[in-house]
Amino acid sequence: MSTSLPRRAAVLGVVISLGALTACAKDEPAAKDDGTGPVSVKASDSGCDLSRRDVKSGTSTFSVSNGGSKITEFYVYAEGDRVMGEVENIGPGLKRDLIVELPTGKYQAVCKPGMVGDGIRGDLTVTGDAPAQVDEDALLKQATESYQRYINSQVVALEQQTTEFTTAVKAGDLAKAKALFPVARTYYERVEPVAESFGDLDPKIDARVNDVEPGTEWTGFHRIEQGLWVGNTTKGMEKYADQLLTDVKTLVAKAKIVKLTPLQLANGAKELLDEVATGKITGEEDRYSHTDLWDFQANVEGSQAAVQALRPALQTRDTALVTQLDTNFKAVFAAVDKYREGDGFKSYNLTEAEKKALSQVVDGLAEPVSKVAGVIAKK
Amino acid sequence: MTERKGISRRGLFGAAGAAVATGVAGYAAHSALASEPSQAADNTGPVEFHGPHQAGITTPVQDRLHFAAFDVTTTSRDDLIALLKEWSAAAALLTAGRDIGQYGAVNGPDEAPPEDTGEAVGLPPARLTITVGFGPSLFDKRFGLAAKRPKALVDLPHFIGDDLDPTRSYGDIAVQACSDDPQVAVHAIRNLARIGFGRVAVRYSQLGFGRTSSTSRAQSTPRNLFGFKDGTANLKLEDADKLEQQVWVQPEDGPDWMVGGSYLVSRRIRMNIEIWDRTSLGEQEGIIGRGKGTGAPLGKADEFDVIDFNAKQADGEPKIPADSHVRLAHPQFNNGAELLRRGYNFVDGSDGLGRLDAGLFFLAYQRDPRKQFIPIQNQLAKSDTMNEYIHHVGSAIFACPPGVTPGTYWGEKLFT
């Protein structure tokens, strides 16, 4: 299985490096922060002990060692659980670093044993020379830059995971291919509006059978999905695996240089929830594998990442909206968490009542998210 | 509450320009509460939203219905109160024929979704009324309202033959939108649902057409989908004393927050249309107890003739059968209990067997369901020969608080 499986949208402008995306923690620049050194975090199944809870503003390093028996995650949250930085998938006995730039303020340091729920929380205070208050335009510029970094991190992971997935398909390892299918898709689903902006790449990578134009060959994730789950074999899927990897690589190259406006971020956040409301709630997206809940979670994470990038700008314009967004994102994640199973999710064979409950929280979130663009557009 | 702007849809009609200047206040002259028969004729104007009673109860029944029952999904009492405030403000604008929000449907920023969904732009207010009620489930532990649940807001008992679908029954809050233009009614529910996302969720909704009763003598009696006149003997807004006696909650009834309000029972009654249509005219009339053409009680000539339940046919059988609908439902056989009915026909296409999914969305207002709807329905469920042709598939009861006065919100007294 994969070693990197980020669960929550994370990468923001302030994050310099993300443990989950660097192959391992070999690049550990010691915090050259007037000798205060890294904060060591002892994570266990029931504890989250930090060597100190005051750090200087600027770059901090958290050395997280997992002494527990469950896989854990470590987060630094700003107000409203805005992710300032995170490391994921820290297995028992492993040690990973989080390097993050933190402006002066109050934060929370959080360990999540088992990778679910609110986690074990403690305060973290950052003092020192606060960076100068930035003006609104700078906040918006920051937002797009940080979101572009997010896109970057996601597409890099997309390429890695698609490589693993297609390799398994070509090696004829049916079980492994099935296991990797939803994982690779996670990275695609998080940045789907960006992917969709590149003309015919999205249809080649992500079309469902009924979306294919007559006379065009059906390729991509769902073509292979049908082979794996309906045909129950990898045979005949090799060429689609090659094609998929080629298309994903093209997409990644384009996505790395894409330039987005704050409004595109805002609308992208909304579109991701539209994806959930139309394709995932109905179960039509992953109709053979029934892994829709993975996509669901990823879409919402991607939406949250875009909204969070805009958050500092939103905060100065409409704090009530920010509060509502925080509450409603939480409600959606809580609703999906009910269906977790192992490292992933249950098969999407939910009752109508369960689907309705999911639909309601998504509607509850999509409405305030749809207001973000208007707030950002206001001068 | 701050008075929000909003463009007047009426204003979009050139000739009605003056109405824009007078704004909401200008509409107040058309009071739904005054018994102006002429108002029934003007089916494009507004109905005053504010008043001692909620509009949409004794308001002369409009032609169209969009009814929605909501589940409250937030657990915060403050959220619920905020929602009722926002809904009240929006309803005042909607019923005046205005767009909701600061910018309305078309004047907002290009980048944002419009505040008002816009499908009513260019349409008149069309006598829109929006009426709200609270279901028994709202008085559970969530919002600290348990002690305020009215005794009259009982859980309806099981009636013989009930075949209730929970997904079409119950609900924490009901919103009844009635209008002479279906699009105006749909627009109202759609926008209230949108305002409510994240705090309430639509549990079910029902479209209705062809009002099946009259609540004013100025209205003619319409027909239901059985082809019979319905609502001939309904309570009418002209009977002020009877309304006090049968519809409005009085101070001695309590609780205080319900005084001036009313209880609503809604029932989705599916009709076995195809079976009914194969039934002979004589049998149909016997089941109802009235003539199909005239609507007159059997044995009489005119719709409004007094019913004589003692009249006998030559063979000694009563002219109005003992198990006929009109007899079993009549106040004379129900301790004088009456209902203010304002139900609607519905057709939701066809079912999987090709049968019309149609019937009556029954709505009845009353002062105390324990003395009115429940005993009447018990009697009907037991003996009514019509039961062979109908079944009750949805059911709900709601406590509809008194009217909203400017600066207050729906149910304010319940929360203070």
Tab-separated table of C-alpha atoms in Angstrom, chain B residues 13-408:
chain	number	residue	atom	x	y	z
B	13	PHE	CA	-44.823	45.983	-15.077
B	14	GLY	CA	-44.748	49.480	-16.443
B	15	ALA	CA	-48.248	50.345	-15.357
B	16	ALA	CA	-47.621	49.316	-11.801
B	17	GLY	CA	-44.777	51.763	-11.332
B	18	ALA	CA	-46.593	53.533	-8.550
B	19	ALA	CA	-46.579	50.406	-6.475
B	20	VAL	CA	-42.804	50.558	-6.324
B	21	ALA	CA	-42.799	53.895	-4.622
B	22	THR	CA	-45.261	52.872	-1.974
B	23	GLY	CA	-43.339	49.679	-1.300
B	24	VAL	CA	-44.532	47.088	1.131
B	25	ALA	CA	-46.522	49.593	3.133
B	26	GLY	CA	-48.572	50.379	0.095
B	27	TYR	CA	-49.771	46.821	-0.080
B	28	ALA	CA	-51.113	46.914	3.437
B	29	ALA	CA	-54.351	48.319	2.160
B	30	HIS	CA	-55.218	44.903	0.770
B	31	SER	CA	-55.717	43.115	4.019
B	32	ALA	CA	-56.421	39.437	3.790
B	33	LEU	CA	-58.051	39.638	7.158
B	34	ALA	CA	-60.691	42.098	6.145
B	35	SER	CA	-63.465	40.126	4.579
B	36	GLU	CA	-63.383	41.745	1.206
B	37	PRO	CA	-65.070	39.445	-1.255
B	38	SER	CA	-63.615	41.525	-4.042
B	39	GLN	CA	-60.187	40.330	-3.139
B	40	ALA	CA	-60.911	36.843	-4.331
B	41	ALA	CA	-61.360	38.292	-7.759
B	42	ASP	CA	-57.986	40.018	-7.785
B	43	ASN	CA	-55.707	37.066	-8.059
B	44	THR	CA	-52.543	38.930	-8.955
B	45	GLY	CA	-52.174	41.291	-5.999
B	46	PRO	CA	-50.428	40.789	-2.699
B	47	VAL	CA	-51.859	39.467	0.556
B	48	GLU	CA	-50.653	41.298	3.653
B	49	PHE	CA	-48.068	39.187	5.466
B	50	HIS	CA	-48.302	40.830	8.876
B	51	GLY	CA	-51.326	40.543	11.139
B	52	PRO	CA	-52.782	38.926	14.254
B	53	HIS	CA	-53.229	35.606	12.436
B	54	GLN	CA	-50.978	34.054	9.822
B	55	ALA	CA	-52.116	34.587	6.280
B	56	GLY	CA	-52.863	31.435	4.326
B	57	ILE	CA	-55.422	30.027	6.742
B	58	THR	CA	-58.598	32.012	6.182
B	59	THR	CA	-57.212	33.770	3.114
B	60	PRO	CA	-59.511	32.829	0.215
B	61	VAL	CA	-57.897	29.642	-1.042
B	62	GLN	CA	-55.484	30.238	-3.884
B	63	ASP	CA	-55.295	27.892	-6.836
B	64	ARG	CA	-51.867	26.418	-6.211
B	65	LEU	CA	-49.859	24.923	-3.403
B	66	HIS	CA	-46.252	24.137	-2.689
B	67	PHE	CA	-46.032	22.567	0.728
B	68	ALA	CA	-42.759	21.511	2.348
B	69	ALA	CA	-41.995	19.799	5.625
B	70	PHE	CA	-38.520	20.399	6.977
B	71	ASP	CA	-36.333	18.538	9.438
B	72	VAL	CA	-34.234	20.841	11.577
B	73	THR	CA	-30.666	19.626	11.148
B	74	THR	CA	-28.893	22.084	13.390
B	75	THR	CA	-28.848	21.346	17.088
B	76	SER	CA	-28.412	24.981	18.009
B	77	ARG	CA	-31.399	26.852	19.338
B	78	ASP	CA	-29.791	30.123	18.261
B	79	ASP	CA	-29.460	28.829	14.699
B	80	LEU	CA	-33.105	27.885	14.693
B	81	ILE	CA	-34.155	31.315	15.935
B	82	ALA	CA	-31.895	33.012	13.396
B	83	LEU	CA	-33.472	30.935	10.649
B	84	LEU	CA	-37.014	31.855	11.679
B	85	LYS	CA	-36.001	35.515	11.680
B	86	GLU	CA	-34.478	35.235	8.210
B	87	TRP	CA	-37.487	33.335	6.955
B	88	SER	CA	-39.905	35.900	8.336
B	89	ALA	CA	-38.008	38.739	6.685
B	90	ALA	CA	-37.822	36.855	3.389
B	91	ALA	CA	-41.516	35.921	3.536
B	92	ALA	CA	-42.509	39.562	3.981
B	93	LEU	CA	-40.636	40.362	0.758
B	94	LEU	CA	-41.805	37.305	-1.148
B	95	THR	CA	-45.465	37.815	-0.345
B	96	ALA	CA	-45.149	41.455	-1.393
B	97	GLY	CA	-43.884	40.233	-4.749
B	98	ARG	CA	-40.320	41.290	-4.180
B	99	ASP	CA	-36.979	39.609	-4.692
B	100	ILE	CA	-35.208	38.582	-1.541
B	101	GLY	CA	-31.804	39.750	-0.358
B	102	GLN	CA	-29.905	42.954	-0.774
B	103	TYR	CA	-29.502	42.637	-4.536
B	104	GLY	CA	-32.269	40.281	-5.505
B	105	ALA	CA	-32.160	38.118	-8.579
B	106	VAL	CA	-30.242	40.189	-11.109
B	107	ASN	CA	-28.546	43.188	-9.500
B	108	GLY	CA	-25.841	41.468	-7.508
B	109	PRO	CA	-22.182	40.999	-8.378
B	110	ASP	CA	-21.445	38.910	-11.460
B	111	GLU	CA	-19.209	36.603	-9.509
B	112	ALA	CA	-21.721	35.506	-6.913
B	113	PRO	CA	-24.799	33.347	-7.248
B	114	PRO	CA	-27.834	35.636	-7.165
B	115	GLU	CA	-29.500	35.981	-3.780
B	116	ASP	CA	-32.921	35.404	-5.241
B	117	THR	CA	-33.306	32.453	-7.581
B	118	GLY	CA	-35.153	34.648	-10.055
B	119	GLU	CA	-37.875	32.489	-11.542
B	120	ALA	CA	-40.537	34.855	-10.223
B	121	VAL	CA	-39.057	37.979	-11.800
B	122	GLY	CA	-41.775	39.556	-13.856
B	123	LEU	CA	-44.534	37.698	-12.073
B	124	PRO	CA	-47.007	39.474	-9.805
B	125	PRO	CA	-47.333	38.555	-6.102
B	126	ALA	CA	-50.260	36.355	-7.166
B	127	ARG	CA	-51.739	36.349	-3.647
B	128	LEU	CA	-48.816	34.386	-2.258
B	129	THR	CA	-49.193	33.407	1.377
B	130	ILE	CA	-46.590	31.586	3.426
B	131	THR	CA	-47.777	29.823	6.561
B	132	VAL	CA	-45.541	28.109	9.082
B	133	GLY	CA	-46.254	25.368	11.619
B	134	PHE	CA	-44.215	23.446	14.172
B	135	GLY	CA	-44.439	19.647	14.404
B	136	PRO	CA	-44.406	17.610	17.629
B	137	SER	CA	-40.820	16.513	16.948
B	138	LEU	CA	-39.607	20.101	17.322
B	139	PHE	CA	-40.553	19.860	20.984
B	140	ASP	CA	-38.101	17.103	21.827
B	141	LYS	CA	-34.919	17.689	23.813
B	142	ARG	CA	-32.932	19.508	21.125
B	143	PHE	CA	-34.085	23.070	21.576
B	144	GLY	CA	-35.399	23.132	25.122
B	145	LEU	CA	-38.988	23.404	23.942
B	146	ALA	CA	-40.402	20.246	25.570
B	147	ALA	CA	-42.236	22.178	28.286
B	148	LYS	CA	-43.801	24.444	25.690
B	149	ARG	CA	-45.406	21.721	23.621
B	150	PRO	CA	-49.141	22.431	23.461
B	151	LYS	CA	-51.355	19.654	24.794
B	152	ALA	CA	-53.417	19.925	21.634
B	153	LEU	CA	-50.352	19.140	19.526
B	154	VAL	CA	-50.850	15.419	19.983
B	155	ASP	CA	-49.203	12.694	17.974
B	156	LEU	CA	-51.986	11.581	15.684
B	157	PRO	CA	-53.239	8.090	16.536
B	158	HIS	CA	-53.165	5.276	14.021
B	159	PHE	CA	-56.332	5.418	11.992
B	160	ILE	CA	-57.700	2.211	10.497
B	161	GLY	CA	-56.282	1.726	7.036
B	162	ASP	CA	-53.404	4.187	7.456
B	163	ASP	CA	-50.510	3.157	5.226
B	164	LEU	CA	-48.107	5.906	6.088
B	165	ASP	CA	-44.786	6.437	4.390
B	166	PRO	CA	-42.489	8.050	6.966
B	167	THR	CA	-40.615	9.831	4.174
B	168	ARG	CA	-43.856	11.631	3.304
B	169	SER	CA	-44.964	12.196	6.892
B	170	TYR	CA	-44.156	14.235	9.991
B	171	GLY	CA	-41.504	16.966	10.017
B	172	ASP	CA	-40.228	19.572	12.468
B	173	ILE	CA	-41.464	22.601	10.556
B	174	ALA	CA	-44.070	22.912	7.837
B	175	VAL	CA	-44.205	25.693	5.289
B	176	GLN	CA	-47.356	26.055	3.241
B	177	ALA	CA	-47.005	28.353	0.266
B	178	CYS	CA	-50.219	29.098	-1.614
B	179	SER	CA	-50.555	31.291	-4.665
B	180	ASP	CA	-52.589	31.690	-7.788
B	181	ASP	CA	-49.416	31.206	-9.794
B	182	PRO	CA	-47.642	27.861	-9.303
B	183	GLN	CA	-44.268	29.361	-10.136
B	184	VAL	CA	-44.655	31.938	-7.391
B	185	ALA	CA	-45.409	29.205	-4.845
B	186	VAL	CA	-42.477	27.081	-5.999
B	187	HIS	CA	-40.208	30.116	-5.911
B	188	ALA	CA	-41.158	30.797	-2.300
B	189	ILE	CA	-40.387	27.294	-1.017
B	190	ARG	CA	-37.242	27.057	-3.101
B	191	ASN	CA	-35.822	30.253	-1.671
B	192	LEU	CA	-36.783	29.427	1.908
B	193	ALA	CA	-35.183	25.987	1.534
B	194	ARG	CA	-32.062	27.645	0.197
B	195	ILE	CA	-31.901	30.066	3.099
B	196	GLY	CA	-32.290	27.073	5.378
B	197	PHE	CA	-29.579	24.771	3.946
B	198	GLY	CA	-27.354	23.577	6.756
B	199	ARG	CA	-29.969	24.375	9.371
B	200	VAL	CA	-33.019	22.655	7.983
B	201	ALA	CA	-33.470	20.115	5.220
B	202	VAL	CA	-36.534	19.391	3.173
B	203	ARG	CA	-38.091	16.171	4.433
B	204	TYR	CA	-40.721	16.052	1.684
B	205	SER	CA	-42.638	18.498	-0.387
B	206	GLN	CA	-45.869	18.444	-2.293
B	207	LEU	CA	-47.191	20.427	-5.201
B	208	GLY	CA	-50.920	20.906	-5.402
B	209	PHE	CA	-53.317	22.408	-7.906
B	210	GLY	CA	-57.014	23.024	-8.167
B	211	ARG	CA	-57.889	24.012	-4.633
B	212	THR	CA	-60.380	21.461	-3.357
B	213	SER	CA	-62.280	23.785	-1.093
B	214	SER	CA	-63.486	27.326	-0.706
B	215	THR	CA	-62.801	29.389	2.347
B	216	SER	CA	-64.863	32.334	1.179
B	217	ARG	CA	-68.430	32.682	-0.011
B	218	ALA	CA	-67.058	34.703	-2.878
B	219	GLN	CA	-65.447	31.580	-4.268
B	220	SER	CA	-67.168	28.910	-6.262
B	221	THR	CA	-66.813	25.344	-5.073
B	222	PRO	CA	-64.099	23.481	-6.938
B	223	ARG	CA	-63.952	19.794	-7.748
B	224	ASN	CA	-61.593	17.145	-6.493
B	225	LEU	CA	-60.135	14.392	-8.646
B	226	PHE	CA	-63.176	12.204	-7.995
B	227	GLY	CA	-65.021	14.827	-9.997
B	228	PHE	CA	-67.099	15.979	-7.060
B	229	LYS	CA	-67.510	19.435	-5.643
B	230	ASP	CA	-65.435	19.612	-2.489
B	231	GLY	CA	-65.655	22.049	0.375
B	232	THR	CA	-69.265	23.067	-0.026
B	233	ALA	CA	-69.844	22.984	3.714
B	234	ASN	CA	-66.397	24.285	4.618
B	235	LEU	CA	-65.876	26.989	7.225
B	236	LYS	CA	-65.775	30.370	5.517
B	237	LEU	CA	-63.913	33.483	6.434
B	238	GLU	CA	-67.250	35.318	6.544
B	239	ASP	CA	-68.269	33.257	9.587
B	240	ALA	CA	-66.203	35.256	12.054
B	241	ASP	CA	-67.773	33.717	15.155
B	242	LYS	CA	-67.320	30.195	13.896
B	243	LEU	CA	-63.687	30.858	13.087
B	244	GLU	CA	-63.101	31.927	16.689
B	245	GLN	CA	-64.931	28.842	17.862
B	246	GLN	CA	-63.410	26.287	15.475
B	247	VAL	CA	-60.130	27.608	14.041
B	248	TRP	CA	-58.286	30.074	16.258
B	249	VAL	CA	-56.682	29.062	19.525
B	250	GLN	CA	-58.314	31.074	22.324
B	251	PRO	CA	-56.627	32.436	25.468
B	252	GLU	CA	-58.236	29.791	27.669
B	253	ASP	CA	-56.876	27.016	25.432
B	254	GLY	CA	-53.220	27.924	25.967
B	255	PRO	CA	-50.357	27.899	25.739
B	256	ASP	CA	-49.905	31.652	25.467
B	257	TRP	CA	-47.595	31.428	22.482
B	258	MET	CA	-50.319	29.687	20.454
B	259	VAL	CA	-53.170	32.112	21.144
B	260	GLY	CA	-54.339	33.376	17.760
B	261	GLY	CA	-52.732	30.389	16.068
B	262	SER	CA	-54.242	27.205	14.723
B	263	TYR	CA	-53.441	23.513	14.338
B	264	LEU	CA	-52.825	22.077	10.909
B	265	VAL	CA	-53.320	18.445	9.984
B	266	SER	CA	-51.958	17.418	6.604
B	267	ARG	CA	-52.680	14.073	4.977
B	268	ARG	CA	-51.512	12.814	1.629
B	269	ILE	CA	-54.512	10.853	0.422
B	270	ARG	CA	-53.850	8.718	-2.610
B	271	MET	CA	-56.911	8.073	-4.735
B	272	ASN	CA	-57.411	4.817	-6.610
B	273	ILE	CA	-58.403	6.823	-9.614
B	274	GLU	CA	-58.770	3.980	-12.118
B	275	ILE	CA	-61.015	2.002	-9.749
B	276	TRP	CA	-63.152	5.041	-8.996
B	277	ASP	CA	-63.589	5.753	-12.675
B	278	ARG	CA	-65.060	2.272	-13.176
B	279	THR	CA	-67.652	2.867	-10.476
B	280	SER	CA	-71.203	3.653	-11.501
B	281	LEU	CA	-72.495	7.184	-11.142
B	282	GLY	CA	-75.151	6.090	-8.671
B	283	GLU	CA	-72.609	4.373	-6.471
B	284	GLN	CA	-70.232	7.350	-6.638
B	285	GLU	CA	-73.021	9.658	-5.533
B	286	GLY	CA	-74.052	7.288	-2.768
B	287	ILE	CA	-70.493	7.142	-1.463
B	288	ILE	CA	-70.199	10.915	-1.359
B	289	GLY	CA	-73.826	11.631	-0.412
B	290	ARG	CA	-74.141	14.400	-2.982
B	291	GLY	CA	-75.048	14.692	-6.621
B	292	LYS	CA	-72.056	14.753	-8.940
B	293	GLY	CA	-73.367	17.490	-11.205
B	294	THR	CA	-74.921	19.949	-8.807
B	295	GLY	CA	-73.130	19.104	-5.611
B	296	ALA	CA	-76.520	19.143	-3.913
B	297	PRO	CA	-77.187	16.741	-1.046
B	298	LEU	CA	-78.946	13.644	-2.402
B	299	GLY	CA	-82.629	14.380	-2.578
B	300	LYS	CA	-82.080	18.145	-2.904
B	301	ALA	CA	-81.685	20.410	-5.910
B	302	ASP	CA	-79.093	23.005	-4.961
B	303	GLU	CA	-75.551	22.725	-3.703
B	304	PHE	CA	-76.200	24.822	-0.625
B	305	ASP	CA	-79.540	23.294	0.346
B	306	VAL	CA	-79.660	22.139	3.942
B	307	ILE	CA	-78.938	18.445	4.213
B	308	ASP	CA	-81.845	16.361	5.506
B	309	PHE	CA	-80.349	13.220	6.979
B	310	ASN	CA	-83.797	11.921	7.912
B	311	ALA	CA	-85.160	11.891	4.370
B	312	LYS	CA	-86.087	8.420	3.254
B	313	GLN	CA	-86.423	6.847	-0.140
B	314	ALA	CA	-89.556	4.964	-1.166
B	315	ASP	CA	-88.012	1.715	0.077
B	316	GLY	CA	-87.400	3.219	3.494
B	317	GLU	CA	-83.643	3.532	3.099
B	318	PRO	CA	-82.167	6.952	3.955
B	319	LYS	CA	-81.672	9.196	0.932
B	320	ILE	CA	-78.219	9.980	2.269
B	321	PRO	CA	-76.655	6.614	3.111
B	322	ALA	CA	-75.534	6.158	6.733
B	323	ASP	CA	-72.012	5.309	5.570
B	324	SER	CA	-71.731	8.170	3.080
B	325	HIS	CA	-68.851	10.580	3.334
B	326	VAL	CA	-70.960	13.686	3.771
B	327	ARG	CA	-72.901	12.185	6.676
B	328	LEU	CA	-69.941	10.757	8.582
B	329	ALA	CA	-68.007	13.998	8.238
B	330	HIS	CA	-70.917	16.269	9.109
B	331	PRO	CA	-70.743	18.304	12.343
B	332	GLN	CA	-74.153	16.988	13.325
B	333	PHE	CA	-72.573	13.549	13.819
B	334	ASN	CA	-69.308	14.857	15.254
B	335	ASN	CA	-70.364	16.850	18.306
B	336	GLY	CA	-70.455	19.992	16.222
B	337	ALA	CA	-66.778	19.704	15.265
B	338	GLU	CA	-65.812	21.403	12.015
B	339	LEU	CA	-62.593	21.944	10.108
B	340	LEU	CA	-61.296	24.683	7.894
B	341	ARG	CA	-60.134	22.671	4.928
B	342	ARG	CA	-57.813	24.024	2.260
B	343	GLY	CA	-56.518	20.915	0.562
B	344	TYR	CA	-55.297	20.559	-3.010
B	345	ASN	CA	-55.415	18.007	-5.775
B	346	PHE	CA	-52.113	16.463	-6.682
B	347	VAL	CA	-50.845	14.384	-9.567
B	348	ASP	CA	-47.250	13.265	-9.258
B	349	GLY	CA	-47.145	11.553	-12.619
B	350	SER	CA	-47.788	7.846	-12.670
B	351	ASP	CA	-46.527	4.995	-10.560
B	352	GLY	CA	-44.536	2.013	-11.821
B	353	LEU	CA	-47.764	0.217	-12.680
B	354	GLY	CA	-48.927	3.011	-14.928
B	355	ARG	CA	-51.551	4.215	-12.484
B	356	LEU	CA	-51.996	7.887	-11.791
B	357	ASP	CA	-50.133	8.817	-8.622
B	358	ALA	CA	-52.849	11.218	-7.695
B	359	GLY	CA	-55.158	12.262	-4.929
B	360	LEU	CA	-55.862	14.906	-2.405
B	361	PHE	CA	-53.292	16.685	-0.289
B	362	PHE	CA	-55.648	17.317	2.597
B	363	LEU	CA	-54.949	20.337	4.761
B	364	ALA	CA	-57.215	21.237	7.657
B	365	TYR	CA	-56.922	24.001	10.238
B	366	GLN	CA	-58.609	23.787	13.613
B	367	ARG	CA	-58.564	24.950	17.183
B	368	ASP	CA	-57.995	21.541	18.784
B	369	PRO	CA	-57.308	18.378	16.782
B	370	ARG	CA	-58.310	16.218	19.767
B	371	LYS	CA	-61.868	17.465	19.402
B	372	GLN	CA	-61.932	17.981	15.663
B	373	PHE	CA	-59.769	16.072	13.192
B	374	ILE	CA	-59.146	12.981	15.320
B	375	PRO	CA	-62.760	12.041	16.159
B	376	ILE	CA	-63.932	12.914	12.643
B	377	GLN	CA	-61.186	10.861	10.997
B	378	ASN	CA	-61.733	7.959	13.393
B	379	GLN	CA	-65.333	7.818	12.313
B	380	LEU	CA	-64.455	8.087	8.618
B	381	ALA	CA	-61.683	5.499	8.825
B	382	LYS	CA	-64.051	3.021	10.429
B	383	SER	CA	-67.110	3.346	8.226
B	384	ASP	CA	-66.668	5.561	5.172
B	385	THR	CA	-67.414	3.600	1.995
B	386	MET	CA	-64.997	5.944	0.251
B	387	ASN	CA	-62.144	4.093	1.968
B	388	GLU	CA	-62.260	1.512	-0.771
B	389	TYR	CA	-61.064	4.190	-3.176
B	390	ILE	CA	-58.490	6.045	-1.098
B	391	HIS	CA	-55.619	5.379	1.205
B	392	HIS	CA	-53.794	7.722	3.500
B	393	VAL	CA	-50.073	7.540	2.730
B	394	GLY	CA	-48.745	10.665	4.446
B	395	SER	CA	-49.648	12.362	7.675
B	396	ALA	CA	-48.496	15.223	9.841
B	397	ILE	CA	-49.672	17.670	12.447
B	398	PHE	CA	-48.326	21.147	13.134
B	399	ALA	CA	-48.926	23.962	15.596
B	400	CYS	CA	-49.156	27.138	13.540
B	401	PRO	CA	-48.328	30.113	15.723
B	402	PRO	CA	-50.239	33.389	15.512
B	403	GLY	CA	-49.378	36.013	12.938
B	404	VAL	CA	-46.183	37.958	12.647
B	405	THR	CA	-46.245	41.639	13.473
B	406	PRO	CA	-43.600	43.952	12.004
B	407	GLY	CA	-40.303	43.519	13.839
B	408	THR	CA	-41.141	40.061	15.150
